[in-house]
Coordinates of C-alpha atoms and ligand atoms in Angstrom, one line a residue:
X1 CA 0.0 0.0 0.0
X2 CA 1.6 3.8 -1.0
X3 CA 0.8 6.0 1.4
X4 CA 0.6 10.2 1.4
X5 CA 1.5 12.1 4.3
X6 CA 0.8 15.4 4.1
X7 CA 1.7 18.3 6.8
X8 CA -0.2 21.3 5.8
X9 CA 0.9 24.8 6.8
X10 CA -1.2 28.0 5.8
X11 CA 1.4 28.7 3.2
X12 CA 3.0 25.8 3.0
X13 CA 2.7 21.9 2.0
X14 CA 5.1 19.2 3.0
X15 CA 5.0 15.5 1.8
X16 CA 6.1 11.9 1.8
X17 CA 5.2 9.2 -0.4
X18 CA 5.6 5.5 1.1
X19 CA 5.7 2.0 0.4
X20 CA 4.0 0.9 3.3
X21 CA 5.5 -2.7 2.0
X22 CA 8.4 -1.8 3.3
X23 CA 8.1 1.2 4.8
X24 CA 10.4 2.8 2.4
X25 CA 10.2 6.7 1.4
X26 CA 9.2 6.7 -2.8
X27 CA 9.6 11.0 -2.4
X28 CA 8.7 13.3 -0.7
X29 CA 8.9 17.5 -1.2
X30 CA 7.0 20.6 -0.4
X31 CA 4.9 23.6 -1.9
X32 CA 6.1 26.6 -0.1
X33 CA 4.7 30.3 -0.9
X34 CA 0.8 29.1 -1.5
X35 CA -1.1 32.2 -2.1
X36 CA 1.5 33.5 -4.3
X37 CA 2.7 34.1 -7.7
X38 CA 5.8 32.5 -7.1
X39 CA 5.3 29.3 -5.1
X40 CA 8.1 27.1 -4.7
X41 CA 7.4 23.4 -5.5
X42 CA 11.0 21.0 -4.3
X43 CA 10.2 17.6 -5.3
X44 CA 12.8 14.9 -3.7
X45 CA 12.8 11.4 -6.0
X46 CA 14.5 8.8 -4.0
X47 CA 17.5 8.2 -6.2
X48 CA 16.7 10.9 -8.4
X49 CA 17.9 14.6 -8.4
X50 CA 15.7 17.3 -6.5
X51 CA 13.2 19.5 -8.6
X52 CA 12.0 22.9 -8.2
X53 CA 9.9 24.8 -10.1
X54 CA 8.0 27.8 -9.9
X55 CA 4.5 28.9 -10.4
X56 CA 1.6 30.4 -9.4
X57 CA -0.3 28.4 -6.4
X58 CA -3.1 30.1 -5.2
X59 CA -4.8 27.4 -3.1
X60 CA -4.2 24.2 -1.3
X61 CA -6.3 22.7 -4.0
X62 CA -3.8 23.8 -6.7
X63 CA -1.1 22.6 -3.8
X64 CA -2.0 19.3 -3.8
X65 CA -2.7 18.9 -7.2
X66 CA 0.8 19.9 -8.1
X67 CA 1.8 17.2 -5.7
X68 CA 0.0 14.5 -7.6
X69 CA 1.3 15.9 -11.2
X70 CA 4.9 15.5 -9.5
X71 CA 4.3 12.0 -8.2
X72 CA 3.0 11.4 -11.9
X73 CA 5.8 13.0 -13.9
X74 CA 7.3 10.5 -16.0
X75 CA 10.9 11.4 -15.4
X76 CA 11.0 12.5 -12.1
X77 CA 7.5 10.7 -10.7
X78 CA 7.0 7.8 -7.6
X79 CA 4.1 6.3 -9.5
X80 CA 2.3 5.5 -12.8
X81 CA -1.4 6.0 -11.7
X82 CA -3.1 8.7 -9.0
X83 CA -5.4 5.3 -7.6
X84 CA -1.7 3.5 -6.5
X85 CA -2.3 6.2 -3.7
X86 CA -4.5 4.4 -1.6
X87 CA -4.9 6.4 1.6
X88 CA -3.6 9.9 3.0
X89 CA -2.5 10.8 6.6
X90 CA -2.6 14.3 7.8
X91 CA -0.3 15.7 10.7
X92 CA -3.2 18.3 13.0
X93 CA -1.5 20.5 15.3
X94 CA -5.0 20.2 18.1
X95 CA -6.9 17.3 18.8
X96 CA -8.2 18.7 21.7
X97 CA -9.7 16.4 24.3
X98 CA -12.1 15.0 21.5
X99 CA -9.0 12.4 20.4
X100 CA -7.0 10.3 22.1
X101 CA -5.5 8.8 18.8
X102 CA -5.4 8.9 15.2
X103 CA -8.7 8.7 13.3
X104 CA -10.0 8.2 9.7
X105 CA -11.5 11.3 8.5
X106 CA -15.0 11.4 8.7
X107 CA -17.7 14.6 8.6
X108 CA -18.0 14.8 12.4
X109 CA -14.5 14.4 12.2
X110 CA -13.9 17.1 10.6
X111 CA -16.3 18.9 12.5
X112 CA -14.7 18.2 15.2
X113 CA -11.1 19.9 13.7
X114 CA -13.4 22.4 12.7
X115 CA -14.4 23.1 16.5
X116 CA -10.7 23.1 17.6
X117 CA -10.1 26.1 15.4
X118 CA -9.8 28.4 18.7
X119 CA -7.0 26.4 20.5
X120 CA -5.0 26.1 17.3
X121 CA -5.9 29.3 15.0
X122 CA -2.4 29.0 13.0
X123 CA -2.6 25.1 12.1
X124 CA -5.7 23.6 12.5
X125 CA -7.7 25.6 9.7
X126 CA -4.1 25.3 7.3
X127 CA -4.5 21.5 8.2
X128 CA -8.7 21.8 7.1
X129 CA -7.4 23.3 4.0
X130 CA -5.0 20.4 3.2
X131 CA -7.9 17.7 4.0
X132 CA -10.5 19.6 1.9
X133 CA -7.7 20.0 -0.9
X134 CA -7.3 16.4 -1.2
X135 CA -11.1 15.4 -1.4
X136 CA -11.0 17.7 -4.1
X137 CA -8.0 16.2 -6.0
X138 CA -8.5 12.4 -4.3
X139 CA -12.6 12.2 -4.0
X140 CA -12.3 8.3 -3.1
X141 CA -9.0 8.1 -1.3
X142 CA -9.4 7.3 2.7
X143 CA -7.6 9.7 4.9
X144 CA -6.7 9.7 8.6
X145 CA -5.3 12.5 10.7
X146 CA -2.8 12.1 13.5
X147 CA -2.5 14.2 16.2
X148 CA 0.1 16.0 17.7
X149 CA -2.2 16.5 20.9
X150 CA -3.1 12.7 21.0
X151 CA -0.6 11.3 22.6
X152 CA -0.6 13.5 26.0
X153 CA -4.3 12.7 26.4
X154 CA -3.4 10.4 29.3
X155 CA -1.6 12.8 31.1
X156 CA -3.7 13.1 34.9
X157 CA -5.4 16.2 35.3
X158 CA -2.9 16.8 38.1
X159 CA -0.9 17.2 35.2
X160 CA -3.0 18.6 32.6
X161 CA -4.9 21.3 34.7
X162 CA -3.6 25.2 35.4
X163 CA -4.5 26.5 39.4
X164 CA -6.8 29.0 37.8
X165 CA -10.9 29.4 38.4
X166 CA -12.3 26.0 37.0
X167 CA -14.6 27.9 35.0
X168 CA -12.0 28.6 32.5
X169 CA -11.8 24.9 32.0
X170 CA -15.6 24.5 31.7
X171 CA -16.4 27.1 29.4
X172 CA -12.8 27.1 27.4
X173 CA -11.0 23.9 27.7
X174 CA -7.9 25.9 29.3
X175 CA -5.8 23.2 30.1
X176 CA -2.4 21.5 29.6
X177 CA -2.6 19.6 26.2
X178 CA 0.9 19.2 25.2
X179 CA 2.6 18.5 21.6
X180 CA 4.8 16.8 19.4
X181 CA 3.0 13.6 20.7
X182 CA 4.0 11.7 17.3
X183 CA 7.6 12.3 17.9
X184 CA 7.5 11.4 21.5
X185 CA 5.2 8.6 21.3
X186 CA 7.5 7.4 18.2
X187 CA 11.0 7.7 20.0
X188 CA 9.9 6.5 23.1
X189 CA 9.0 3.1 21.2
X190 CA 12.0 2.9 19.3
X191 CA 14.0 3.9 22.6
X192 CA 12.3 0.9 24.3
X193 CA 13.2 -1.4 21.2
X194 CA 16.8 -0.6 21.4
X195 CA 16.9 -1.2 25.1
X196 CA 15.4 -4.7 24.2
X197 CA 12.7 -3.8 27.0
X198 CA 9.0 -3.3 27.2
X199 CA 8.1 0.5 26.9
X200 CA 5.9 0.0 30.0
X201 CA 8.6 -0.8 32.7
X202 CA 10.9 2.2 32.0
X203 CA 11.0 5.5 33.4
X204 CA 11.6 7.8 30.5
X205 CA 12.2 11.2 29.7
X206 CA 11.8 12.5 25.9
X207 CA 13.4 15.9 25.0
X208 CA 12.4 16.9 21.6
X209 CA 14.4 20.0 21.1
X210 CA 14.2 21.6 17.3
X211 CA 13.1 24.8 16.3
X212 CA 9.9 24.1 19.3
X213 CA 11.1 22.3 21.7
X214 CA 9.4 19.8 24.7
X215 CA 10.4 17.1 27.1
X216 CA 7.9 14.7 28.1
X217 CA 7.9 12.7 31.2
X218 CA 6.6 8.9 29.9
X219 CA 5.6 6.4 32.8
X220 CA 4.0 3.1 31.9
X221 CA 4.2 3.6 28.3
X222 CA 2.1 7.0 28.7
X223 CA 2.4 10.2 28.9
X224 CA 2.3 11.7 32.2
X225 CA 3.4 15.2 31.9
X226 CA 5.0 17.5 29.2
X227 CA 6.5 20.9 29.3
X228 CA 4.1 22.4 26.6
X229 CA 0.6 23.7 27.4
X230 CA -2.6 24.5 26.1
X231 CA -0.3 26.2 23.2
X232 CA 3.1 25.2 22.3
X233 CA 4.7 28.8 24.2
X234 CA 4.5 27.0 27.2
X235 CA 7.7 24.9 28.6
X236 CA 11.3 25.1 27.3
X237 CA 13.0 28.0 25.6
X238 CA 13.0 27.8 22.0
X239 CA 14.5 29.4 18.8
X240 CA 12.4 32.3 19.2
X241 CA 9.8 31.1 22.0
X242 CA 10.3 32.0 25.6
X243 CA 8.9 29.5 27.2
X244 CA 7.7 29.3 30.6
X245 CA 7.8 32.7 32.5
X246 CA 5.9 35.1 35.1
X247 CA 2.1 35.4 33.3
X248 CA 2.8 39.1 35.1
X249 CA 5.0 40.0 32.7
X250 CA 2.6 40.0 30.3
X251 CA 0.0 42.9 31.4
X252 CA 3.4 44.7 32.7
X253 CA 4.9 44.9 29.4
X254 CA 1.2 45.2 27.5
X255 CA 1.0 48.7 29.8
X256 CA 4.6 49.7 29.8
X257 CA 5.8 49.2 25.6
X258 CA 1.8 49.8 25.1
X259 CA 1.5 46.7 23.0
X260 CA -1.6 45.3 21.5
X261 CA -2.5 41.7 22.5
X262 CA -1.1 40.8 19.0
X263 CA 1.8 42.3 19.6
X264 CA 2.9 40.9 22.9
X265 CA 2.1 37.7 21.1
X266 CA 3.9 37.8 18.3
X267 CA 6.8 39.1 20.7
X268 CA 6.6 35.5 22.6
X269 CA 6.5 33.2 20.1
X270 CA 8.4 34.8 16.9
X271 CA 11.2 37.2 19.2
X272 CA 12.1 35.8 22.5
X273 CA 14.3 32.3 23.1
X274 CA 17.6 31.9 21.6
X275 CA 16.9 34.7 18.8
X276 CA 16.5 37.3 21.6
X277 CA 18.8 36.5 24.2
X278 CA 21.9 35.7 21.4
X279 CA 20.7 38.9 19.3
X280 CA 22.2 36.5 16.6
X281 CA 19.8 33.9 15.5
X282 CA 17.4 31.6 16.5
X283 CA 19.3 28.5 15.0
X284 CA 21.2 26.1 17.2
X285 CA 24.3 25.8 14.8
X286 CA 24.9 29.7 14.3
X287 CA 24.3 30.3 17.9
X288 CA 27.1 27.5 18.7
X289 CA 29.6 29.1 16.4
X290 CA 29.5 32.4 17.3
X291 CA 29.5 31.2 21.2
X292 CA 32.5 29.1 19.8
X293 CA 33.8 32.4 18.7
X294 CA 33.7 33.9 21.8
X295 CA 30.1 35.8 21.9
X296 CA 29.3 36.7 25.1
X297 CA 25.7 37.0 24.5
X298 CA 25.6 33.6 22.1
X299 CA 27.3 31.8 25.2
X300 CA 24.3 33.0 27.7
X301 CA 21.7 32.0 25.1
X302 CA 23.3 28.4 24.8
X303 CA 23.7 28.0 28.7
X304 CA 19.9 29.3 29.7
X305 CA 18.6 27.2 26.7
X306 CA 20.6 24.0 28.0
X307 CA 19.6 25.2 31.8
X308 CA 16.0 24.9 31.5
X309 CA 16.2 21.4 29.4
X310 CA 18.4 20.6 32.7
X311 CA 15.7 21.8 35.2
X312 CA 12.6 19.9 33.2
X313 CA 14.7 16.4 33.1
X314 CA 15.2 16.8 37.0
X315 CA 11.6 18.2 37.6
X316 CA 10.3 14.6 35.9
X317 CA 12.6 12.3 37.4
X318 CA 10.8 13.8 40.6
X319 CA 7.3 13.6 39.1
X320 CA 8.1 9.8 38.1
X321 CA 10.2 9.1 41.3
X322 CA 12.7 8.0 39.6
X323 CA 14.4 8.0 35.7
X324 CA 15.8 5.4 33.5
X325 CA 16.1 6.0 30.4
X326 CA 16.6 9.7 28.9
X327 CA 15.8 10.6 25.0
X328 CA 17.2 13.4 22.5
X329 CA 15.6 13.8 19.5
X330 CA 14.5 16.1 16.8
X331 CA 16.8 18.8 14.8
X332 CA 19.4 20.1 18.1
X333 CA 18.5 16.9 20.2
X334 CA 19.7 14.4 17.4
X335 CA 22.8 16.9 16.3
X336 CA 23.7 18.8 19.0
X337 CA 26.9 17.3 20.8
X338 CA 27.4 20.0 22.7
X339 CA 23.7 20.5 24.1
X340 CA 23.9 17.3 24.8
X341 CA 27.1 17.0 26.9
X342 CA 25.6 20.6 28.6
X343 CA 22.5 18.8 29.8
X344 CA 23.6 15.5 31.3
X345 CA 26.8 16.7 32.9
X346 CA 25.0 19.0 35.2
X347 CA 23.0 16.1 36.4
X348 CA 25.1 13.3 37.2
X349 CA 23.7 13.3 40.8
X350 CA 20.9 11.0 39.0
X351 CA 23.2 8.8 37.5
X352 CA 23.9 10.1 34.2
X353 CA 27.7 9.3 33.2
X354 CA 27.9 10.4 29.3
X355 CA 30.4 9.2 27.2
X356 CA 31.9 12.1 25.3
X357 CA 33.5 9.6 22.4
X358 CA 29.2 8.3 21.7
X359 CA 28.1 11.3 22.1
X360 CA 30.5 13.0 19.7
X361 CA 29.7 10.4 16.9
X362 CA 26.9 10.7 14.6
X363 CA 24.5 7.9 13.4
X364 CA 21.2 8.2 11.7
X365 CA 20.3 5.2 14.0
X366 CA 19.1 4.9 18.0
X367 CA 21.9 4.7 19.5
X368 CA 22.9 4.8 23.7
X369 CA 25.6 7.7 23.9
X370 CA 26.1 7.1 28.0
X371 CA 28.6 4.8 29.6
X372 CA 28.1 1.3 29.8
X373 CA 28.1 2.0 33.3
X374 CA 25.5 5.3 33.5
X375 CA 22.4 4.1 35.5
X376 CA 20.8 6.3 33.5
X377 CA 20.5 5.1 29.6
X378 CA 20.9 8.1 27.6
X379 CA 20.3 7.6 23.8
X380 CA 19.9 9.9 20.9
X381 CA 17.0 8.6 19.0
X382 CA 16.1 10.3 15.5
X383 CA 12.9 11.2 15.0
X384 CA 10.4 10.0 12.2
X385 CA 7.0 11.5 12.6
X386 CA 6.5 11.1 9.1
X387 CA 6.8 7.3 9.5
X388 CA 5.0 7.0 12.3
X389 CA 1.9 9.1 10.4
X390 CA 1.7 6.7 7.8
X391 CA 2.0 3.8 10.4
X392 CA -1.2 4.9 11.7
X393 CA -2.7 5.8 8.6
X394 CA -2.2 2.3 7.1
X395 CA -3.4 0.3 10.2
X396 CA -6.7 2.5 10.2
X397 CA -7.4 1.9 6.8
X398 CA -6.7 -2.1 7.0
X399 CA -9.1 -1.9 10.0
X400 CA -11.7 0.1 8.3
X401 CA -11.2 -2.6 5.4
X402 CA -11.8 -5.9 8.4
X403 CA -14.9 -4.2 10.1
Ligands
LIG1 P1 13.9 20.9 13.9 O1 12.9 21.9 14.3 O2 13.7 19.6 14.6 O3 14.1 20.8 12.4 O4 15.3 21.5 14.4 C1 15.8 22.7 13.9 C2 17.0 23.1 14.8 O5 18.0 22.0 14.8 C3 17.7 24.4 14.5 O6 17.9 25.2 15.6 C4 19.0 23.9 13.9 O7 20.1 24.8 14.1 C5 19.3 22.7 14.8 N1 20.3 21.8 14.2 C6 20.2 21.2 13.0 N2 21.4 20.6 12.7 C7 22.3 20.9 13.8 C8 23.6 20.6 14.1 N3 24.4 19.8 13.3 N4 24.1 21.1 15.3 C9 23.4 21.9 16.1 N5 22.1 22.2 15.8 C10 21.5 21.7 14.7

């Protein structure tokens, strides 16, 4: 069975074509720029050289059917006819508390998404708007959407609730929900198949740390807690999120700068984290350099940034009572020696011992980069939520095709 996944952004389309056979990747791409003249379509054959070309793409109908023409191309295609696609699977951003895990799209479904529009204004409707565009393009194909939400639904509400008037969760739903639950759920499996031991009798901690960055504390197989909220500002500091800090702050600085509520907003999530602290950049590798060159402010980014990851890890081995096995994934996580070596060697007291030789070596495998000796197993476990997307996306649809 090929599979599509599709991770729709409101001006942006990325994709992955697999053989579900063997869970291979046939191509993948993205449309980036939808809504303008010159939209950027990068189309990545497996074994064949990358294609761009440039058009107009008004819509995420247009978008997908792009997509589909590239798949198709002769030359540079994955497949000979549209129906060898026989099921898509959506990444959504919210699921809310309405799912716990990935469903087939249906119309209350959709619905549903539709309803969740409030918690997620940036990604849920862009994620609508890739759904709709393949019904247009794909009328017959089944599609499933995974959430990023889903897998954090079994957090306790000692977890998942703020210490504000209930009301608020009543009338709004304003509560934890936490993301990047396909990534987390994902590499806490593999972690558990490295370690040759069943996910449900380890302790583990999973720091996804990209461009948004989480840890998630995982006890019996299932989430318990994670550092991002009801929106993903909450938790660690990011590229250009701050992350946790004084609500107080925000009313302060509203009435002091006289910001607008969009303004304040935009100034947490798009100019704080890394970008503002450095002044440099909000990427991990230019922030290392120029610390490596000796910038002061570069060198306080890095060390807050590590801090905090630092602070979580030993806030959840508390939660847990106790810690086992400690996960870093995602674009700094998987790459990022010297966050790494930062993190665990400021917390040896819990039995971390890291060895600098693993952890220095790069792999696109799990592999364990503490001592043989660490009581702690730390591992560096690239993340595929791509993969596990289309995982889902087939098992739903050879379910649907048994009942
Ligand atoms: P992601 O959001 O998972 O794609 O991660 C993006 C982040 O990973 C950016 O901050 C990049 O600078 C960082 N990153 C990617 N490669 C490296 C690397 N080799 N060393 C340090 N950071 C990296």
């Amino acid at each position: 069975m090929k599979i599509l996944v599709i991770n729709a952004g409101s001006s942006s389309l990325k994709y992955q074509l697999y053989d579900m056979s063997n869970e291979s990747v046939l191509a993948s791409g993205r449309v980036e720029r939808i809504g303008m003249d010159s939209s950027i379509v990068t189309h990545e054959p497996i074994g064949k050289p990358e294609v761009r070309h440039v058009s107009e793409i008004l819509d995420h109908v247009t978008a997908v059917k792009r997509v589909t023409d590239m798949l198709l191309h002769p030359e540079f295609g994955a497949i000979r006819k549209l129906t060898e696609i026989e099921a898509v699977g959506h990444r959504v951003v919210h699921g809310g508390e309405a799912f716990s895990s990935s469903v087939l799209v249906t119309p209350e479904v959709k619905l549903e998404i539709r309803r969740l529009f409030d918690l997620a204004p940036l990604h849920n409707p862009a994620h609508m708007m890739g759904i709709t565009a393949v019904e247009t393009n794909m009328p017959d194909v089944p599609q499933a959407v995974v959430f990023d939400t889903a897998f954090h639904q079994t957090m306790p509400n000692t977890s998942y609730l703020y210490p504000i008037p209930t009301v608020l969760y009543r009338r709004h739903k304003i509560r934890r929900y936490g993301f990047h639950g396909t990534s987390h759920s994902y590499v806490s499996a593999q972690a558990a198949a490295y370690l040759q031991k069943p996910l449900e009798s380890l302790k583990m901690i999973s720091c996804h740390i990209g461009n948004g960055a989480s840890c998630a504390a995982i006890l019996d197989g299932k989430s318990f807690d994670t550092s991002m909220g009801m929106t993903p500002l909450e938790g660690l500091m990011m590229g250009t999120r701050s992350g946790d800090l004084d609500p107080a702050i925000v009313p302060f600085v509203m009435n002091k700068e006289e910001l607008t509520l969009n303004e304040v907003n935009s100034m947490l999530n798009k100019h704080s984290g890394m970008l503002a602290i450095s002044g440099i950049s909000s990427d991990m590798r230019e922030v290392t350099e120029a610390m490596n060159d000796g910038d002061k402010n570069a060198k306080l980014a890095f060390d807050m940034y590590t801090y905090r990851v630092k602070k979580y890890i030993g806030a959840y081995a508390a939660a847990m009572n106790g810690l086992d096995t400690l996960v870093f994934t995602a674009g700094v996580g998987e790459n990022s020696a010297a966050l790494r070596k930062a993190v665990c060697e400021g917390i040896t007291f819990l039995g971390i011992e890291l060895d600098e030789k693993r952890n220095s070596e790069r792999s696109k495998d799990a592999r364990q980069i503490s001592t043989d000796n660490s009581r702690i197993k730390v591992l560096v476990v690239p993340t595929n939520e791509e993969l596990l997307i289309a995982r889902d996306t087939y098992n739903l649809v050879k379910q649907s095709e048994i009942s």
